């Protein structure tokens, strides 16, 4: 057999042995037998000197090419066997209890939402729900927000790229319409839920956040009911030293409309006198018309506030993004 043929057959033998290795030691042993200092390829190299000058470079090249190919296979096989060696020998039973018992905790936003819901339930409010993917009718039109209103600006709203142009609700107020359309008054609901706006993320804004909507419809409802209810809930949530201030504002679905400012010791510590915390007002007669309630008979109020805002006040958090990063070191503190 010529040297070239022998190189090829040694290479084939090496390939077979390397590929057959089932554990790291047998792989290393095979590597040594072929590629090591005492290995078969070293022996073949030594024979080069006995060859005629013309064929020597060709044979040398063939040996080097074979060695390179085999080294690559060794590396690949080694990685595979190392990975296999690192895997557990027995299947893992993920249902076994942990060595350190820990059930985890509810996310701070969930805790705050639960507390707000509890406070309102005590006052007789039921929890209602609605879709996050909404249409313009429920999110804007029925709320008396005309098509040229700035709140409908494409800057603020995420639209879905399909022909019916659904959108991600920008506020939970859409659920007011859904609930009033589905049942006759009286109504006393709150709606916790996620909303979406095209805000760039910074310390106090995020493209998605959470709100609680409130709606009370009955006969002879007054702004006094609204103030008393909101004040009672905020004091329960954030302490007795809470003070609220109601300021005139504009929302298309309430008349009059008010904004609620909030203060307590923490707000003062942040160097502020008041923090804007909610929008509210008496339900606009046009909204009642839109859902088929007689505005001459029924009156009501509504409010909406951001849950993150309240959680930040409660816990003294200054960066909203902490709520969404799910860093266990942050979450463990609540
Ligand atoms: N939807 C308003 C917002 O997202 C908040 C709001 C204001 C809700 C007044 C209401 C309301 O129900 O009456 O900023």
mmCIF file of N, CA, C and O in Angstrom, residues 131-191:
data_model
loop_
_atom_site.group_PDB
_atom_site.id
_atom_site.type_symbol
_atom_site.label_atom_id
_atom_site.label_comp_id
_atom_site.label_asym_id
_atom_site.label_seq_id
_atom_site.Cartn_x
_atom_site.Cartn_y
_atom_site.Cartn_z
ATOM 1 N N UNK A 131 -61.812 44.313 27.505
ATOM 2 C CA UNK A 131 -60.668 43.904 26.681
ATOM 3 C C UNK A 131 -59.585 44.983 26.591
ATOM 4 O O UNK A 131 -59.891 46.183 26.605
ATOM 5 N N UNK A 132 -58.327 44.532 26.499
ATOM 6 C CA UNK A 132 -57.227 45.479 26.310
ATOM 7 C C UNK A 132 -57.132 45.884 24.846
ATOM 8 O O UNK A 132 -56.698 46.989 24.527
ATOM 9 N N UNK A 133 -57.514 44.987 23.946
ATOM 10 C CA UNK A 133 -57.596 45.351 22.528
ATOM 11 C C UNK A 133 -58.994 45.885 22.300
ATOM 12 O O UNK A 133 -59.983 45.148 22.394
ATOM 13 N N UNK A 134 -59.078 47.167 22.054
ATOM 14 C CA UNK A 134 -60.368 47.864 22.004
ATOM 15 C C UNK A 134 -60.625 48.404 20.610
ATOM 16 O O UNK A 134 -59.787 48.291 19.719
ATOM 17 N N UNK A 135 -61.799 49.057 20.449
ATOM 18 C CA UNK A 135 -62.064 49.773 19.208
ATOM 19 C C UNK A 135 -62.235 51.258 19.540
ATOM 20 O O UNK A 135 -62.371 51.640 20.706
ATOM 21 N N UNK A 136 -62.222 52.057 18.491
ATOM 22 C CA UNK A 136 -62.301 53.508 18.697
ATOM 23 C C UNK A 136 -63.621 53.893 19.342
ATOM 24 O O UNK A 136 -63.683 54.857 20.095
ATOM 25 N N UNK A 137 -64.657 53.130 19.057
ATOM 26 C CA UNK A 137 -65.969 53.477 19.607
ATOM 27 C C UNK A 137 -65.949 53.472 21.141
ATOM 28 O O UNK A 137 -66.310 54.443 21.782
ATOM 29 N N UNK A 138 -65.498 52.338 21.737
ATOM 30 C CA UNK A 138 -65.526 52.246 23.201
ATOM 31 C C UNK A 138 -64.459 53.097 23.869
ATOM 32 O O UNK A 138 -64.648 53.583 24.978
ATOM 33 N N UNK A 139 -63.315 53.242 23.186
ATOM 34 C CA UNK A 139 -62.205 53.962 23.821
ATOM 35 C C UNK A 139 -62.381 55.475 23.691
ATOM 36 O O UNK A 139 -61.947 56.224 24.565
ATOM 37 N N UNK A 140 -63.034 55.916 22.607
ATOM 38 C CA UNK A 140 -63.122 57.367 22.351
ATOM 39 C C UNK A 140 -64.532 57.867 22.023
ATOM 40 O O UNK A 140 -65.068 58.702 22.740
ATOM 41 N N UNK A 141 -65.117 57.364 20.925
ATOM 42 C CA UNK A 141 -66.377 57.961 20.436
ATOM 43 C C UNK A 141 -67.463 57.991 21.499
ATOM 44 O O UNK A 141 -68.053 59.036 21.769
ATOM 45 N N UNK A 142 -67.735 56.827 22.095
ATOM 46 C CA UNK A 142 -68.833 56.760 23.054
ATOM 47 C C UNK A 142 -68.525 57.588 24.295
ATOM 48 O O UNK A 142 -69.423 57.965 25.041
ATOM 49 N N UNK A 143 -67.228 57.879 24.514
ATOM 50 C CA UNK A 143 -66.841 58.718 25.647
ATOM 51 C C UNK A 143 -66.826 60.187 25.237
ATOM 52 O O UNK A 143 -66.189 61.016 25.897
ATOM 53 N N UNK A 144 -67.518 60.466 24.102
ATOM 54 C CA UNK A 144 -67.692 61.864 23.726
ATOM 55 C C UNK A 144 -66.369 62.525 23.356
ATOM 56 O O UNK A 144 -66.209 63.732 23.492
ATOM 57 N N UNK A 145 -65.402 61.692 22.951
ATOM 58 C CA UNK A 145 -64.105 62.222 22.533
ATOM 59 C C UNK A 145 -64.098 62.286 21.012
ATOM 60 O O UNK A 145 -63.957 61.256 20.360
ATOM 61 N N UNK A 146 -64.269 63.461 20.433
ATOM 62 C CA UNK A 146 -64.404 63.561 18.986
ATOM 63 C C UNK A 146 -63.121 63.162 18.259
ATOM 64 O O UNK A 146 -62.042 63.117 18.857
ATOM 65 N N UNK A 147 -63.266 62.882 16.967
ATOM 66 C CA UNK A 147 -62.150 62.343 16.186
ATOM 67 C C UNK A 147 -60.947 63.283 16.156
ATOM 68 O O UNK A 147 -59.819 62.837 15.992
ATOM 69 N N UNK A 148 -61.156 64.590 16.329
ATOM 70 C CA UNK A 148 -60.012 65.509 16.270
ATOM 71 C C UNK A 148 -59.477 65.855 17.661
ATOM 72 O O UNK A 148 -58.674 66.766 17.830
ATOM 73 N N UNK A 149 -59.911 65.115 18.685
ATOM 74 C CA UNK A 149 -59.436 65.376 20.045
ATOM 75 C C UNK A 149 -57.971 64.929 20.174
ATOM 76 O O UNK A 149 -57.600 63.889 19.644
ATOM 77 N N UNK A 150 -57.138 65.716 20.877
ATOM 78 C CA UNK A 150 -55.719 65.351 20.987
ATOM 79 C C UNK A 150 -55.477 63.974 21.597
ATOM 80 O O UNK A 150 -54.469 63.334 21.283
ATOM 81 N N UNK A 151 -56.395 63.502 22.439
ATOM 82 C CA UNK A 151 -56.196 62.184 23.051
ATOM 83 C C UNK A 151 -56.221 61.076 21.996
ATOM 84 O O UNK A 151 -55.747 59.970 22.231
ATOM 85 N N UNK A 152 -56.760 61.372 20.809
ATOM 86 C CA UNK A 152 -56.825 60.352 19.769
ATOM 87 C C UNK A 152 -55.653 60.437 18.821
ATOM 88 O O UNK A 152 -55.557 59.660 17.870
ATOM 89 N N UNK A 153 -54.791 61.370 19.078
ATOM 90 C CA UNK A 153 -53.606 61.541 18.254
ATOM 91 C C UNK A 153 -52.853 60.219 18.144
ATOM 92 O O UNK A 153 -52.672 59.510 19.127
ATOM 93 N N UNK A 154 -52.427 59.924 16.931
ATOM 94 C CA UNK A 154 -51.673 58.669 16.731
ATOM 95 C C UNK A 154 -50.403 58.658 17.579
ATOM 96 O O UNK A 154 -49.814 57.619 17.825
ATOM 97 N N UNK A 155 -49.975 59.834 18.050
ATOM 98 C CA UNK A 155 -48.827 59.903 18.955
ATOM 99 C C UNK A 155 -49.099 59.122 20.245
ATOM 100 O O UNK A 155 -48.206 58.577 20.845
ATOM 101 N N UNK A 156 -50.342 59.137 20.680
ATOM 102 C CA UNK A 156 -50.651 58.579 21.993
ATOM 103 C C UNK A 156 -51.128 57.137 21.952
ATOM 104 O O UNK A 156 -51.015 56.416 22.927
ATOM 105 N N UNK A 157 -51.719 56.753 20.825
ATOM 106 C CA UNK A 157 -52.420 55.474 20.764
ATOM 107 C C UNK A 157 -51.668 54.469 19.906
ATOM 108 O O UNK A 157 -51.189 54.799 18.829
ATOM 109 N N UNK A 158 -51.586 53.252 20.402
ATOM 110 C CA UNK A 158 -51.057 52.149 19.591
ATOM 111 C C UNK A 158 -52.213 51.552 18.792
ATOM 112 O O UNK A 158 -53.178 51.064 19.375
ATOM 113 N N UNK A 159 -52.120 51.607 17.468
ATOM 114 C CA UNK A 159 -53.127 50.949 16.633
ATOM 115 C C UNK A 159 -52.578 49.625 16.153
ATOM 116 O O UNK A 159 -51.381 49.486 15.920
ATOM 117 N N UNK A 160 -53.476 48.642 15.987
ATOM 118 C CA UNK A 160 -53.039 47.361 15.444
ATOM 119 C C UNK A 160 -53.145 47.418 13.932
ATOM 120 O O UNK A 160 -54.086 48.001 13.388
ATOM 121 N N UNK A 161 -52.182 46.805 13.275
ATOM 122 C CA UNK A 161 -52.061 46.953 11.833
ATOM 123 C C UNK A 161 -52.952 45.947 11.099
ATOM 124 O O UNK A 161 -52.476 45.076 10.390
ATOM 125 N N UNK A 162 -54.254 46.053 11.297
ATOM 126 C CA UNK A 162 -55.219 45.221 10.552
ATOM 127 C C UNK A 162 -56.354 46.146 10.110
ATOM 128 O O UNK A 162 -56.542 47.214 10.694
ATOM 129 N N UNK A 163 -57.115 45.744 9.085
ATOM 130 C CA UNK A 163 -58.085 46.660 8.472
ATOM 131 C C UNK A 163 -59.107 47.256 9.443
ATOM 132 O O UNK A 163 -59.474 48.426 9.319
ATOM 133 N N UNK A 164 -59.557 46.507 10.445
ATOM 134 C CA UNK A 164 -60.586 47.055 11.332
ATOM 135 C C UNK A 164 -60.012 48.087 12.321
ATOM 136 O O UNK A 164 -60.749 48.671 13.111
ATOM 137 N N UNK A 165 -58.701 48.295 12.264
ATOM 138 C CA UNK A 165 -58.030 49.319 13.089
ATOM 139 C C UNK A 165 -58.328 49.239 14.584
ATOM 140 O O UNK A 165 -58.701 50.244 15.194
ATOM 141 N N UNK A 166 -58.233 48.060 15.178
ATOM 142 C CA UNK A 166 -58.378 48.024 16.631
ATOM 143 C C UNK A 166 -57.179 48.725 17.281
ATOM 144 O O UNK A 166 -56.168 48.971 16.620
ATOM 145 N N UNK A 167 -57.307 49.048 18.553
ATOM 146 C CA UNK A 167 -56.226 49.752 19.235
ATOM 147 C C UNK A 167 -56.021 49.135 20.617
ATOM 148 O O UNK A 167 -56.854 48.362 21.099
ATOM 149 N N UNK A 168 -54.900 49.476 21.215
ATOM 150 C CA UNK A 168 -54.685 49.078 22.602
ATOM 151 C C UNK A 168 -55.290 50.181 23.457
ATOM 152 O O UNK A 168 -54.980 51.354 23.256
ATOM 153 N N UNK A 169 -56.166 49.825 24.378
ATOM 154 C CA UNK A 169 -56.882 50.871 25.104
ATOM 155 C C UNK A 169 -55.905 51.807 25.812
ATOM 156 O O UNK A 169 -54.918 51.355 26.394
ATOM 157 N N UNK A 170 -56.197 53.094 25.719
ATOM 158 C CA UNK A 170 -55.321 54.095 26.330
ATOM 159 C C UNK A 170 -55.743 54.380 27.761
ATOM 160 O O UNK A 170 -55.027 55.024 28.514
ATOM 161 N N UNK A 171 -56.949 53.928 28.104
ATOM 162 C CA UNK A 171 -57.431 54.090 29.477
ATOM 163 C C UNK A 171 -58.510 53.040 29.760
ATOM 164 O O UNK A 171 -59.057 52.426 28.833
ATOM 165 N N UNK A 172 -58.808 52.847 31.033
ATOM 166 C CA UNK A 172 -59.829 51.865 31.394
ATOM 167 C C UNK A 172 -61.238 52.450 31.255
ATOM 168 O O UNK A 172 -62.221 51.745 31.470
ATOM 169 N N UNK A 173 -61.345 53.724 30.869
ATOM 170 C CA UNK A 173 -62.661 54.351 30.739
ATOM 171 C C UNK A 173 -63.534 53.622 29.710
ATOM 172 O O UNK A 173 -64.771 53.698 29.785
ATOM 173 N N UNK A 174 -62.906 52.935 28.747
ATOM 174 C CA UNK A 174 -63.674 52.174 27.753
ATOM 175 C C UNK A 174 -64.617 51.175 28.423
ATOM 176 O O UNK A 174 -65.693 50.874 27.893
ATOM 177 N N UNK A 175 -64.216 50.673 29.585
ATOM 178 C CA UNK A 175 -65.034 49.653 30.255
ATOM 179 C C UNK A 175 -66.314 50.271 30.833
ATOM 180 O O UNK A 175 -67.339 49.584 30.960
ATOM 181 N N UNK A 176 -66.274 51.568 31.149
ATOM 182 C CA UNK A 176 -67.521 52.250 31.556
ATOM 183 C C UNK A 176 -68.602 52.005 30.513
ATOM 184 O O UNK A 176 -69.741 51.661 30.846
ATOM 185 N N UNK A 177 -68.243 52.241 29.245
ATOM 186 C CA UNK A 177 -69.218 52.104 28.157
ATOM 187 C C UNK A 177 -69.706 50.662 28.059
ATOM 188 O O UNK A 177 -70.907 50.392 27.970
ATOM 189 N N UNK A 178 -68.770 49.722 28.096
ATOM 190 C CA UNK A 178 -69.154 48.313 27.959
ATOM 191 C C UNK A 178 -70.109 47.897 29.073
ATOM 192 O O UNK A 178 -71.090 47.178 28.826
ATOM 193 N N UNK A 179 -69.821 48.326 30.294
ATOM 194 C CA UNK A 179 -70.673 47.918 31.417
ATOM 195 C C UNK A 179 -72.049 48.576 31.318
ATOM 196 O O UNK A 179 -73.081 47.918 31.453
ATOM 197 N N UNK A 180 -72.078 49.896 31.034
ATOM 198 C CA UNK A 180 -73.378 50.575 30.982
ATOM 199 C C UNK A 180 -74.230 50.039 29.843
ATOM 200 O O UNK A 180 -75.450 49.963 29.957
ATOM 201 N N UNK A 181 -73.591 49.635 28.740
ATOM 202 C CA UNK A 181 -74.360 49.094 27.623
ATOM 203 C C UNK A 181 -74.913 47.711 27.928
ATOM 204 O O UNK A 181 -75.836 47.239 27.254
ATOM 205 N N UNK A 182 -74.300 47.032 28.900
ATOM 206 C CA UNK A 182 -74.710 45.646 29.138
ATOM 207 C C UNK A 182 -75.692 45.517 30.302
ATOM 208 O O UNK A 182 -76.204 44.433 30.542
ATOM 209 N N UNK A 183 -75.948 46.581 31.047
ATOM 210 C CA UNK A 183 -76.890 46.452 32.161
ATOM 211 C C UNK A 183 -77.524 47.797 32.500
ATOM 212 O O UNK A 183 -76.935 48.849 32.249
ATOM 213 N N UNK A 184 -78.713 47.757 33.079
ATOM 214 C CA UNK A 184 -79.364 49.006 33.459
ATOM 215 C C UNK A 184 -78.774 49.535 34.760
ATOM 216 O O UNK A 184 -78.164 48.770 35.514
ATOM 217 N N UNK A 185 -78.944 50.843 35.049
ATOM 218 C CA UNK A 185 -78.496 51.379 36.322
ATOM 219 C C UNK A 185 -79.365 50.824 37.458
ATOM 220 O O UNK A 185 -80.446 50.326 37.146
ATOM 221 N N UNK A 186 -78.995 50.919 38.723
ATOM 222 C CA UNK A 186 -77.774 51.588 39.201
ATOM 223 C C UNK A 186 -76.510 50.754 38.967
ATOM 224 O O UNK A 186 -76.576 49.537 38.871
ATOM 225 N N UNK A 187 -75.370 51.443 38.964
ATOM 226 C CA UNK A 187 -74.085 50.788 38.723
ATOM 227 C C UNK A 187 -73.071 51.293 39.734
ATOM 228 O O UNK A 187 -73.021 52.493 40.043
ATOM 229 N N UNK A 188 -72.316 50.354 40.244
ATOM 230 C CA UNK A 188 -71.232 50.743 41.164
ATOM 231 C C UNK A 188 -70.073 49.782 40.919
ATOM 232 O O UNK A 188 -70.043 48.690 41.470
ATOM 233 N N UNK A 189 -69.143 50.199 40.056
ATOM 234 C CA UNK A 189 -68.053 49.294 39.668
ATOM 235 C C UNK A 189 -66.686 49.974 39.770
ATOM 236 O O UNK A 189 -66.564 51.190 39.689
ATOM 237 N N UNK A 190 -65.678 49.124 39.930
ATOM 238 C CA UNK A 190 -64.308 49.569 39.661
ATOM 239 C C UNK A 190 -63.716 48.621 38.639
ATOM 240 O O UNK A 190 -64.134 47.461 38.526
ATOM 241 N N UNK A 191 -62.737 49.125 37.894
ATOM 242 C CA UNK A 191 -62.120 48.355 36.809
ATOM 243 C C UNK A 191 -60.614 48.491 36.904
ATOM 244 O O UNK A 191 -60.051 49.496 36.472
#
